[in-house]
Coordinates of C-alpha atoms in Angstrom, one line a residue:
Chain A
M18 CA -143.7 108.8 -29.4
Q19 CA -144.9 109.5 -26.2
I20 CA -146.4 106.3 -24.9
G21 CA -148.9 107.4 -21.9
R22 CA -148.4 105.5 -18.7
T23 CA -152.1 104.2 -18.7
T24 CA -151.6 102.6 -22.4
R25 CA -148.2 101.1 -21.2
I26 CA -149.8 99.5 -18.3
V27 CA -152.9 98.6 -20.5
L28 CA -150.4 96.9 -23.0
G29 CA -148.3 95.1 -20.3
A30 CA -151.5 93.4 -19.0
V31 CA -153.0 92.5 -22.3
T32 CA -149.5 90.8 -22.6
A33 CA -149.8 89.3 -19.5
V34 CA -153.1 87.6 -20.1
V35 CA -152.5 86.6 -23.6
L36 CA -149.2 84.8 -22.2
A37 CA -150.9 83.2 -19.3
L38 CA -153.6 82.1 -21.9
I39 CA -150.7 80.8 -23.9
Y40 CA -149.3 78.6 -21.3
L41 CA -152.8 77.4 -19.6
P42 CA -152.9 74.4 -22.2
L43 CA -149.1 73.6 -21.6
G44 CA -150.0 73.7 -17.9
V45 CA -152.5 71.6 -18.3
V46 CA -150.1 69.0 -20.5
F47 CA -147.6 69.2 -17.2
L48 CA -150.3 68.3 -14.9
N49 CA -151.5 65.4 -17.1
S50 CA -147.6 64.3 -17.1
I51 CA -147.6 63.9 -12.9
S52 CA -151.7 63.4 -12.6
T53 CA -152.6 59.8 -11.5
S54 CA -155.7 60.0 -13.5
E55 CA -155.1 58.8 -17.1
S56 CA -157.5 60.9 -18.7
L57 CA -157.6 64.8 -18.4
S58 CA -160.4 65.1 -15.5
W59 CA -159.9 68.5 -13.7
P60 CA -159.1 69.0 -10.5
P61 CA -156.3 65.8 -10.8
P62 CA -157.2 63.0 -8.1
G63 CA -153.4 62.6 -7.4
Y64 CA -150.1 63.1 -8.2
T65 CA -147.2 60.5 -9.3
L66 CA -143.9 60.5 -11.2
E67 CA -144.6 57.2 -12.9
W68 CA -145.4 58.4 -16.5
W69 CA -142.0 60.3 -16.1
G70 CA -140.1 57.2 -15.6
R71 CA -142.1 55.1 -18.1
A72 CA -141.1 58.3 -20.7
L73 CA -137.7 57.7 -20.4
Q74 CA -137.7 54.1 -20.7
S75 CA -140.2 54.3 -23.7
E76 CA -138.3 52.6 -26.7
G77 CA -141.0 53.7 -29.0
A78 CA -140.9 57.5 -28.2
L79 CA -136.9 57.5 -28.1
H80 CA -136.7 55.9 -31.5
A81 CA -139.3 58.4 -32.8
L82 CA -137.5 61.1 -31.3
G83 CA -134.0 60.0 -32.6
T84 CA -135.9 60.0 -36.4
S85 CA -137.4 63.2 -36.1
V86 CA -134.1 64.9 -35.1
M87 CA -132.3 63.0 -38.0
V88 CA -135.1 64.3 -40.5
A89 CA -135.3 67.4 -39.4
I90 CA -131.4 68.2 -39.7
A91 CA -131.1 66.4 -43.2
A92 CA -134.3 68.5 -44.3
S93 CA -132.9 72.0 -42.7
S94 CA -129.5 71.4 -44.3
I95 CA -131.1 71.0 -47.7
A96 CA -133.2 74.3 -47.1
L97 CA -130.6 76.2 -45.7
V98 CA -128.6 75.7 -49.0
L99 CA -131.1 76.1 -51.4
G100 CA -132.8 78.9 -49.3
T101 CA -129.4 80.8 -49.0
L102 CA -129.0 80.4 -52.8
A103 CA -132.2 82.2 -53.6
A104 CA -132.0 84.8 -51.4
M105 CA -128.2 85.8 -52.8
A106 CA -129.9 85.6 -56.1
L107 CA -133.0 87.5 -55.5
S108 CA -131.1 89.7 -53.5
R109 CA -128.5 90.8 -55.4
Y110 CA -129.5 90.6 -59.0
R111 CA -131.9 92.1 -61.2
F112 CA -134.1 89.8 -63.9
F113 CA -137.3 89.2 -65.2
G114 CA -139.6 86.6 -62.9
K115 CA -138.4 87.8 -59.3
E116 CA -142.4 87.6 -58.3
S117 CA -142.9 84.3 -59.6
I118 CA -139.5 82.8 -58.1
N119 CA -140.9 84.4 -54.6
L120 CA -144.4 82.7 -54.8
L121 CA -142.4 79.7 -55.6
I122 CA -140.5 79.6 -52.4
V123 CA -143.6 80.8 -50.6
L124 CA -146.2 78.4 -52.1
P125 CA -145.2 75.2 -50.3
I126 CA -145.8 77.0 -47.0
A127 CA -148.9 78.7 -48.0
L128 CA -150.8 76.0 -49.7
P129 CA -152.8 73.7 -46.9
G130 CA -150.5 70.8 -45.8
I131 CA -152.8 68.1 -46.8
V132 CA -152.7 69.4 -50.4
T133 CA -148.6 69.5 -50.7
G134 CA -149.1 65.8 -48.8
I135 CA -151.4 64.3 -51.5
A136 CA -149.5 65.6 -54.3
L137 CA -146.3 64.7 -53.1
N138 CA -147.4 61.1 -51.9
N139 CA -149.1 60.9 -55.5
A140 CA -145.8 62.4 -57.4
F141 CA -143.5 59.7 -55.2
R142 CA -145.8 56.4 -55.6
T143 CA -147.4 56.6 -59.2
M144 CA -145.2 58.9 -61.2
V145 CA -141.3 58.2 -60.0
G146 CA -142.6 54.8 -58.9
V147 CA -140.7 54.8 -55.8
Q148 CA -141.6 53.5 -52.1
L149 CA -142.3 55.9 -49.4
S150 CA -139.1 56.0 -47.1
V151 CA -137.5 58.2 -44.9
W152 CA -135.7 59.7 -47.9
T153 CA -139.0 60.8 -49.1
L154 CA -139.9 62.5 -46.2
I155 CA -136.8 64.4 -46.1
I156 CA -137.8 65.9 -49.3
A157 CA -141.1 66.7 -48.6
H158 CA -139.9 68.4 -45.5
A159 CA -137.0 70.2 -47.0
T160 CA -139.6 71.5 -49.3
F161 CA -141.6 73.3 -47.5
C162 CA -138.7 74.8 -45.2
I163 CA -136.8 76.7 -47.7
V164 CA -139.0 79.7 -47.2
T165 CA -137.9 80.2 -43.4
V166 CA -134.3 80.0 -44.5
Y167 CA -134.9 82.3 -47.3
N168 CA -136.7 85.0 -45.8
N169 CA -134.1 85.5 -43.0
A170 CA -131.1 85.4 -45.3
F171 CA -132.9 87.8 -47.8
A172 CA -133.9 90.4 -45.2
R173 CA -130.4 90.2 -43.7
L174 CA -128.7 90.6 -47.4
N175 CA -131.2 93.5 -48.2
A176 CA -130.6 95.3 -44.7
S177 CA -126.8 94.8 -44.9
G178 CA -126.4 96.2 -48.7
T179 CA -123.6 95.6 -51.5
R180 CA -121.1 98.1 -50.3
L181 CA -119.1 95.6 -48.4
E182 CA -119.0 93.4 -51.0
E183 CA -117.9 95.9 -53.5
A184 CA -115.2 97.1 -51.4
S185 CA -114.0 93.6 -51.0
M186 CA -113.9 92.9 -54.9
D187 CA -112.4 96.1 -55.6
L188 CA -109.8 95.1 -53.0
G189 CA -109.1 92.3 -55.3
A190 CA -111.0 89.4 -53.8
G191 CA -112.7 87.0 -56.0
L192 CA -116.3 85.9 -55.7
F193 CA -115.7 83.0 -53.4
T194 CA -113.2 84.7 -51.0
T195 CA -115.8 87.5 -50.9
F196 CA -118.7 85.2 -50.0
R197 CA -116.4 83.6 -47.6
L198 CA -115.0 86.1 -45.8
V199 CA -117.5 89.1 -46.0
T200 CA -121.1 88.0 -47.0
F201 CA -121.2 84.7 -44.9
P202 CA -119.7 86.1 -41.8
H203 CA -122.9 88.7 -42.0
L204 CA -125.6 86.0 -42.8
K205 CA -124.6 83.8 -40.1
S206 CA -127.0 84.5 -37.3
A207 CA -129.7 84.9 -40.0
L208 CA -129.1 81.5 -41.1
L209 CA -129.1 80.1 -37.7
A210 CA -132.2 81.6 -37.2
G211 CA -133.8 80.1 -40.3
G212 CA -132.2 77.2 -40.2
L213 CA -133.8 76.7 -36.4
L214 CA -137.0 77.6 -37.6
A215 CA -136.5 75.4 -40.6
F216 CA -135.9 72.4 -37.9
A217 CA -138.7 73.2 -35.6
L218 CA -141.1 73.4 -38.4
S219 CA -139.9 70.0 -39.7
F220 CA -139.7 68.5 -36.0
D221 CA -143.5 69.0 -35.3
E222 CA -145.0 68.8 -38.8
I223 CA -147.4 65.9 -39.0
I224 CA -149.9 66.4 -41.9
V225 CA -147.3 66.2 -45.1
T226 CA -145.7 63.6 -42.8
T227 CA -148.7 61.7 -43.1
F228 CA -148.7 61.2 -46.7
T229 CA -144.8 60.9 -47.2
A230 CA -143.3 58.8 -44.5
G231 CA -142.8 55.3 -45.6
T232 CA -144.2 52.4 -43.1
G233 CA -141.2 51.8 -41.3
V234 CA -140.6 55.5 -40.4
T235 CA -142.1 57.0 -37.2
T236 CA -141.3 60.7 -36.5
L237 CA -142.5 61.6 -33.0
P238 CA -145.4 63.5 -34.1
L239 CA -146.4 60.1 -36.1
W240 CA -145.8 58.4 -32.6
I241 CA -147.5 61.0 -30.5
L242 CA -150.7 60.6 -33.2
Q243 CA -150.5 56.9 -32.3
N244 CA -150.4 56.9 -28.7
M245 CA -152.2 60.0 -27.9
F246 CA -155.8 58.1 -27.4
R247 CA -154.2 55.3 -25.8
P248 CA -155.4 55.7 -22.0
S249 CA -152.3 53.9 -20.5
Q250 CA -149.9 56.1 -23.3
A251 CA -151.3 59.6 -23.1
P252 CA -149.6 60.6 -20.0
V253 CA -146.3 59.5 -21.4
V254 CA -146.9 61.4 -24.5
A255 CA -147.5 64.5 -22.0
V256 CA -144.1 64.1 -20.5
I257 CA -142.4 63.9 -23.9
A258 CA -144.0 67.5 -24.9
V259 CA -143.3 69.0 -21.3
I260 CA -139.6 67.8 -22.2
L261 CA -139.4 69.3 -25.4
A262 CA -140.8 72.8 -24.6
V263 CA -138.5 73.2 -21.8
L264 CA -135.5 72.1 -23.9
S265 CA -136.2 74.1 -27.0
V266 CA -135.9 77.3 -24.8
V267 CA -132.0 76.9 -24.9
P268 CA -131.5 77.0 -28.9
L269 CA -134.2 79.6 -28.7
A270 CA -132.3 81.7 -26.3
I271 CA -129.2 81.8 -28.4
A272 CA -130.6 82.2 -31.8
Q273 CA -132.3 85.1 -30.0
R274 CA -129.2 86.4 -28.7
L275 CA -126.9 85.9 -31.7
T276 CA -129.9 87.7 -34.1
A277 CA -130.4 90.8 -31.9
K278 CA -126.3 91.6 -31.6
D279 CA -126.1 90.9 -35.5
A280 CA -129.2 93.2 -36.4
E281 CA -127.9 95.9 -34.2
A282 CA -124.5 95.4 -35.9
V283 CA -126.0 96.0 -39.4
S284 CA -128.4 98.6 -38.9
R285 CA -125.5 100.7 -37.3
Chain B
M29 CA -105.6 77.8 -57.9
T30 CA -109.5 76.3 -59.5
T31 CA -111.7 78.3 -57.6
H32 CA -109.7 81.4 -58.4
R33 CA -109.8 80.9 -62.1
V34 CA -113.5 79.9 -61.7
S35 CA -114.1 83.2 -59.8
G36 CA -111.7 85.3 -62.4
F37 CA -114.2 83.6 -65.0
I38 CA -117.6 84.4 -63.8
A39 CA -116.9 87.4 -62.0
P40 CA -117.8 89.7 -65.0
R41 CA -120.9 87.5 -66.3
R42 CA -123.5 87.9 -63.8
R43 CA -126.0 86.1 -65.9
L44 CA -124.1 83.1 -65.5
Q45 CA -123.6 83.8 -61.5
L46 CA -127.4 84.1 -61.5
A47 CA -128.1 80.8 -63.3
G48 CA -125.4 79.2 -60.8
L49 CA -127.1 80.5 -58.0
L50 CA -131.0 80.0 -58.9
S51 CA -130.6 76.6 -60.9
A52 CA -130.2 74.4 -57.7
P53 CA -133.4 76.2 -55.6
I54 CA -135.5 76.5 -58.9
L55 CA -135.0 72.7 -59.9
W56 CA -135.7 71.5 -56.8
L57 CA -138.9 73.5 -56.2
G58 CA -140.1 73.0 -59.8
L59 CA -139.4 69.4 -59.9
V60 CA -140.3 68.1 -56.5
Y61 CA -143.5 70.6 -56.1
I62 CA -144.7 72.1 -59.2
V63 CA -144.5 68.9 -60.9
A64 CA -146.6 67.2 -58.2
L65 CA -148.8 69.9 -58.1
A66 CA -149.6 69.9 -61.7
A67 CA -150.0 66.3 -61.7
L68 CA -152.3 66.2 -58.8
L69 CA -154.4 68.7 -60.7
V70 CA -154.4 66.6 -63.5
T71 CA -155.9 63.9 -61.5
A72 CA -158.8 65.8 -60.6
F73 CA -159.8 65.3 -64.4
W74 CA -159.4 61.4 -63.7
T75 CA -161.7 58.8 -62.5
V76 CA -161.4 55.6 -60.1
D77 CA -162.3 52.3 -61.4
T78 CA -165.3 51.5 -58.9
L79 CA -164.3 47.7 -58.5
T80 CA -160.4 47.8 -58.2
G81 CA -160.3 51.4 -56.6
Q82 CA -157.2 52.1 -59.1
V83 CA -157.5 55.5 -60.6
Q84 CA -157.9 55.1 -64.2
V85 CA -156.8 57.8 -67.0
E86 CA -160.1 58.2 -68.2
W87 CA -160.9 62.3 -68.6
T88 CA -164.0 63.3 -67.4
T89 CA -165.0 66.8 -65.6
A90 CA -167.7 65.2 -63.2
N91 CA -165.2 65.5 -59.8
V92 CA -165.0 69.1 -60.7
V93 CA -168.6 69.4 -61.8
E94 CA -169.6 67.9 -58.8
V95 CA -167.4 69.7 -56.2
L96 CA -168.5 73.3 -58.1
T97 CA -172.2 72.4 -57.8
G98 CA -172.5 70.1 -55.0
A99 CA -174.7 71.4 -51.6
L100 CA -172.2 69.8 -49.6
Y101 CA -169.2 71.2 -51.0
R102 CA -170.5 74.7 -51.1
T103 CA -171.7 74.5 -47.2
V104 CA -168.5 73.2 -46.4
T105 CA -166.5 75.7 -48.2
L106 CA -168.2 78.7 -47.1
R107 CA -167.9 77.2 -43.2
T108 CA -164.1 76.7 -43.9
L109 CA -163.5 80.3 -45.0
G110 CA -165.7 81.9 -42.2
I111 CA -163.9 79.7 -39.6
A112 CA -160.2 80.6 -41.5
L113 CA -161.2 84.3 -41.6
L114 CA -162.9 84.6 -38.0
V115 CA -159.4 82.6 -36.7
T116 CA -157.2 85.2 -38.8
L117 CA -159.1 88.1 -37.4
I118 CA -158.8 86.9 -33.5
D119 CA -155.1 86.4 -34.0
V120 CA -154.2 89.6 -35.4
M121 CA -156.3 91.3 -32.9
V122 CA -154.7 89.6 -30.5
A123 CA -151.1 89.8 -31.7
V124 CA -151.2 93.5 -32.5
P125 CA -151.0 94.8 -28.9
V126 CA -148.7 92.2 -27.9
A127 CA -146.2 92.4 -30.4
F128 CA -146.3 96.3 -29.8
F129 CA -145.7 96.1 -26.3
M130 CA -142.5 93.6 -27.1
A131 CA -141.5 95.8 -29.5
K132 CA -141.6 99.0 -28.3
I133 CA -142.6 99.2 -24.6
A134 CA -140.8 96.2 -23.0
S135 CA -137.2 96.9 -22.1
P136 CA -134.6 94.7 -24.0
R137 CA -134.3 92.3 -21.1
L138 CA -137.9 91.7 -20.9
R139 CA -138.0 91.7 -25.0
H140 CA -135.8 88.9 -24.8
V141 CA -137.8 87.0 -22.4
L142 CA -141.2 87.4 -24.0
V143 CA -139.9 86.7 -27.5
I144 CA -138.3 83.1 -26.1
A145 CA -142.0 83.0 -24.2
V146 CA -143.9 83.3 -27.3
L147 CA -141.7 81.1 -29.8
A148 CA -141.3 77.8 -27.1
P149 CA -145.1 76.9 -27.2
L150 CA -144.2 76.1 -31.0
W151 CA -141.9 73.3 -29.9
A152 CA -144.6 71.8 -27.3
S153 CA -146.0 69.3 -30.2
Y154 CA -149.2 70.6 -32.2
L155 CA -151.0 67.2 -31.2
V156 CA -150.5 67.7 -27.8
K157 CA -151.6 71.6 -27.8
V158 CA -154.9 70.2 -29.7
Y159 CA -155.1 67.3 -27.1
S160 CA -154.8 69.7 -24.3
W161 CA -157.5 71.6 -25.7
R162 CA -159.9 68.4 -25.9
A163 CA -159.1 68.2 -22.3
L164 CA -159.7 71.9 -21.3
L165 CA -163.0 71.6 -23.2
S166 CA -164.0 68.6 -22.2
A167 CA -167.6 68.0 -20.1
D168 CA -165.1 67.9 -16.8
G169 CA -162.5 70.1 -17.8
I170 CA -161.2 73.3 -16.8
I171 CA -163.2 75.7 -18.9
H172 CA -166.3 74.0 -17.3
W173 CA -165.0 74.1 -14.1
I174 CA -164.2 77.5 -13.9
A175 CA -167.2 78.8 -16.0
T176 CA -169.8 76.9 -13.7
P177 CA -169.8 79.2 -10.8
F178 CA -170.5 81.9 -13.5
G179 CA -173.4 80.1 -14.9
G180 CA -171.6 79.4 -17.7
D181 CA -170.0 76.2 -19.2
T182 CA -167.8 74.9 -21.6
P183 CA -168.9 75.6 -25.5
G184 CA -167.9 71.6 -25.8
Y185 CA -166.6 70.4 -29.3
G186 CA -167.7 72.1 -32.3
I187 CA -167.2 75.2 -34.5
P188 CA -166.5 77.2 -31.4
A189 CA -164.3 75.1 -30.1
V190 CA -162.1 74.5 -33.4
V191 CA -162.1 78.4 -33.7
M192 CA -160.4 78.8 -30.2
T193 CA -158.1 75.8 -30.8
L194 CA -157.1 77.0 -34.1
S195 CA -156.3 80.5 -33.0
Y196 CA -154.5 79.3 -30.1
L197 CA -152.6 77.3 -32.1
W198 CA -151.5 79.8 -34.8
L199 CA -151.0 82.9 -32.7
P200 CA -147.3 82.5 -32.1
F201 CA -146.9 82.4 -36.1
V202 CA -148.9 85.7 -36.3
I203 CA -147.3 87.5 -33.3
M204 CA -143.8 87.1 -34.6
P205 CA -143.9 88.6 -38.1
I206 CA -145.9 91.5 -36.3
Y207 CA -143.4 91.8 -33.7
A208 CA -140.7 92.1 -36.3
G209 CA -142.8 94.6 -38.1
F210 CA -142.9 96.9 -35.1
D211 CA -139.3 96.2 -34.1
R212 CA -138.6 97.9 -37.9
V213 CA -140.5 101.3 -37.1
P214 CA -137.4 103.4 -36.0
D215 CA -138.1 105.2 -32.8
R216 CA -136.9 108.5 -34.1
L217 CA -139.7 108.3 -36.5
L218 CA -142.3 108.3 -33.8
E219 CA -140.7 111.0 -31.8
A220 CA -140.6 112.9 -35.3
S221 CA -144.1 112.4 -35.8
A222 CA -144.7 113.6 -31.7
D223 CA -142.2 116.6 -32.5
L224 CA -144.5 117.8 -35.3
G225 CA -147.7 117.6 -33.1
A226 CA -149.4 114.4 -33.5
K227 CA -150.9 112.4 -31.0
G228 CA -150.4 108.5 -29.9
A229 CA -153.4 107.7 -32.0
R230 CA -152.6 109.8 -34.9
T231 CA -148.8 108.7 -35.2
L232 CA -150.3 104.8 -34.7
I233 CA -152.4 105.3 -37.9
A234 CA -150.5 107.7 -40.4
V235 CA -147.0 106.4 -39.3
V236 CA -146.8 103.0 -37.9
L237 CA -149.7 101.3 -39.6
P238 CA -148.6 101.8 -43.3
M239 CA -145.1 100.4 -42.1
I240 CA -146.1 97.6 -40.4
W241 CA -149.1 96.6 -42.8
P242 CA -146.8 93.9 -44.6
A243 CA -146.0 92.6 -41.4
I244 CA -149.6 92.1 -40.4
I245 CA -150.5 90.4 -43.8
A246 CA -147.6 88.1 -43.5
G247 CA -149.1 87.0 -40.2
S248 CA -152.6 86.8 -41.4
I249 CA -151.2 84.4 -44.3
F250 CA -150.0 82.2 -41.7
A251 CA -153.2 81.9 -39.5
F252 CA -155.5 81.8 -42.9
S253 CA -153.8 79.2 -44.7
L254 CA -153.1 76.9 -41.8
S255 CA -156.9 77.4 -40.7
L256 CA -157.8 76.5 -44.3
G257 CA -155.8 73.2 -44.6
D258 CA -156.6 71.9 -41.1
Y259 CA -158.2 68.7 -40.7
L260 CA -156.4 67.1 -37.6
A261 CA -157.5 69.8 -34.8
T262 CA -160.8 69.7 -36.5
G263 CA -161.3 66.1 -35.8
I264 CA -160.5 66.3 -32.5
V265 CA -162.1 69.0 -31.0
G266 CA -164.6 70.0 -33.8
G267 CA -167.0 67.0 -32.7
T268 CA -169.1 66.3 -36.2
T269 CA -167.6 69.5 -37.8
Q270 CA -166.1 69.0 -41.2
L271 CA -164.0 71.2 -43.0
L272 CA -162.2 71.3 -46.4
G273 CA -159.2 69.2 -45.2
N274 CA -161.5 66.9 -43.6
L275 CA -163.2 66.3 -47.0
V276 CA -159.9 66.0 -48.8
Y277 CA -158.7 63.3 -46.2
T278 CA -161.6 61.2 -46.3
N279 CA -161.7 60.9 -49.9
V280 CA -157.8 60.1 -49.9
G281 CA -157.9 57.4 -47.0
A282 CA -161.3 56.2 -46.4
A283 CA -163.2 56.4 -49.6
N284 CA -160.0 55.9 -52.1
N285 CA -161.1 58.7 -54.6
L286 CA -158.1 60.4 -55.3
P287 CA -159.6 62.4 -58.1
L288 CA -162.3 63.4 -56.2
A289 CA -159.8 64.5 -53.3
A290 CA -157.5 66.3 -56.1
A291 CA -160.7 68.2 -57.1
I292 CA -161.8 69.3 -53.7
S293 CA -158.1 70.5 -52.9
L294 CA -158.7 72.7 -55.8
I295 CA -160.8 75.0 -53.6
P296 CA -158.3 75.8 -51.0
I297 CA -155.8 76.2 -53.5
A298 CA -157.8 78.8 -55.3
I299 CA -158.4 80.5 -52.3
I300 CA -154.7 80.7 -51.0
L301 CA -153.8 81.9 -54.7
L302 CA -156.6 84.7 -54.5
Y303 CA -155.1 85.6 -51.1
L304 CA -151.6 86.1 -52.0
A305 CA -152.4 87.6 -55.2
A306 CA -154.4 90.3 -53.4
V307 CA -151.8 90.9 -51.1
R308 CA -148.7 90.4 -53.1
R309 CA -148.4 94.1 -53.7
T310 CA -148.0 94.9 -49.8
G311 CA -144.9 93.1 -50.0
A312 CA -145.9 90.7 -47.3
L313 CA -144.6 87.3 -48.9
R314 CA -141.0 88.7 -47.9
S315 CA -141.9 88.9 -44.1
L316 CA -143.3 85.6 -43.6

């Protein structure tokens, strides 16, 4: 399609403005992390690095960060296994009820977090009769993370087709060998992208977390919620947010590069 | 080798393979999620002992009837639905041109940068972003500071603030599937359309739109359902605004009335299921 010069410029300008708007609130957070004012009044009265020092020594924040990373890794690992299995089943086999299973996988993310949260809270405490803990939290997170892995894996499996797998089986490789040597290498980067998304989803989740974490379990979002409105802690929260946003660029860049490369190879 | 023997046994048995693949995900989602959800729905028909605050297994339709007929619930449902639809519309209208630029105009190098630039804010903590909007919108915040010279002012905390904040929060979730949708439209198709004499607008409507429609719907599911259940952002920037999520939250927490909370949550569940049923045929569920 011939895209006119004007169209290009207009769309480029729109994109630039939208990106600026996306980063404006983040810029405010950054200023808050170096402002001498504890509240977010504008313009900032002065600048200081005090909050950065306090944040790096904040035991509560670091401990919460550790908990969040642990929960996110556990939840996305479970989601990786279950999502891959489901994607293999739905992309490689014909059977009755495919639509329902697709809906079943999507539902935990499509229904409001508060519904998922109170449903699981009620089930854990009154039906199963267990105390809320870090395990109930991981189970809850894994449940709504499955969909991100599933969708990435399913799309890749559909795009790559079954020819290579059939060739492998014809040449005498068993099911497991075929999966290990043919299917999995193809799927790897899609799984990485899905797993990363699952990690991010779990890492930042607050609503389901509120209802399924045990009393002693404080994830980073829970810690932020507890400290955000305390005047002396609000700038420390801002520091943590800035660090996370900056650090996130590294895994995103890696995943982006890998998936782009693989997707090209597959579509060729 | 045992794996070899297992492989040899199940290789011709497709049903067995399928059962092996599906049993774990189905057991997990069925046992953990569907059972919990069903139990919650059943709770909507139970009562709470007014003295002890304990949930009692005493069947009643009072909660559901109250939710269906009470004026409060009708008002809040319409308000929530209106906000969710408006947020979805705003996000789609912003996301489509941005995603188109990213997928079809930007150079590959710029495209990588843009994808990361759109995704990175997702990691900067939902709560911190809401808090930042609270600061932006405050009486001595940036919006006030920028708008005052032009005779405007910050909208303050209320429904407009909720719409702005939610649109902001979900925008990356809407841009990404639509970007992926545009990315899947092969350039040669656009060239073919142009060679056959179609102008840019015609190509967009007749060729591109049908192809990216599922992606747009997929993005809309995110914005719509995330808005429909939100209560935290509404509590922080919404002033006294109440959405369905806030009503559910109050009844679980302060009011300690799980049956009524369960009855209220039937409303967003029903709305989402209707929405999913309506868009199912577009294949959008696979583009999430």
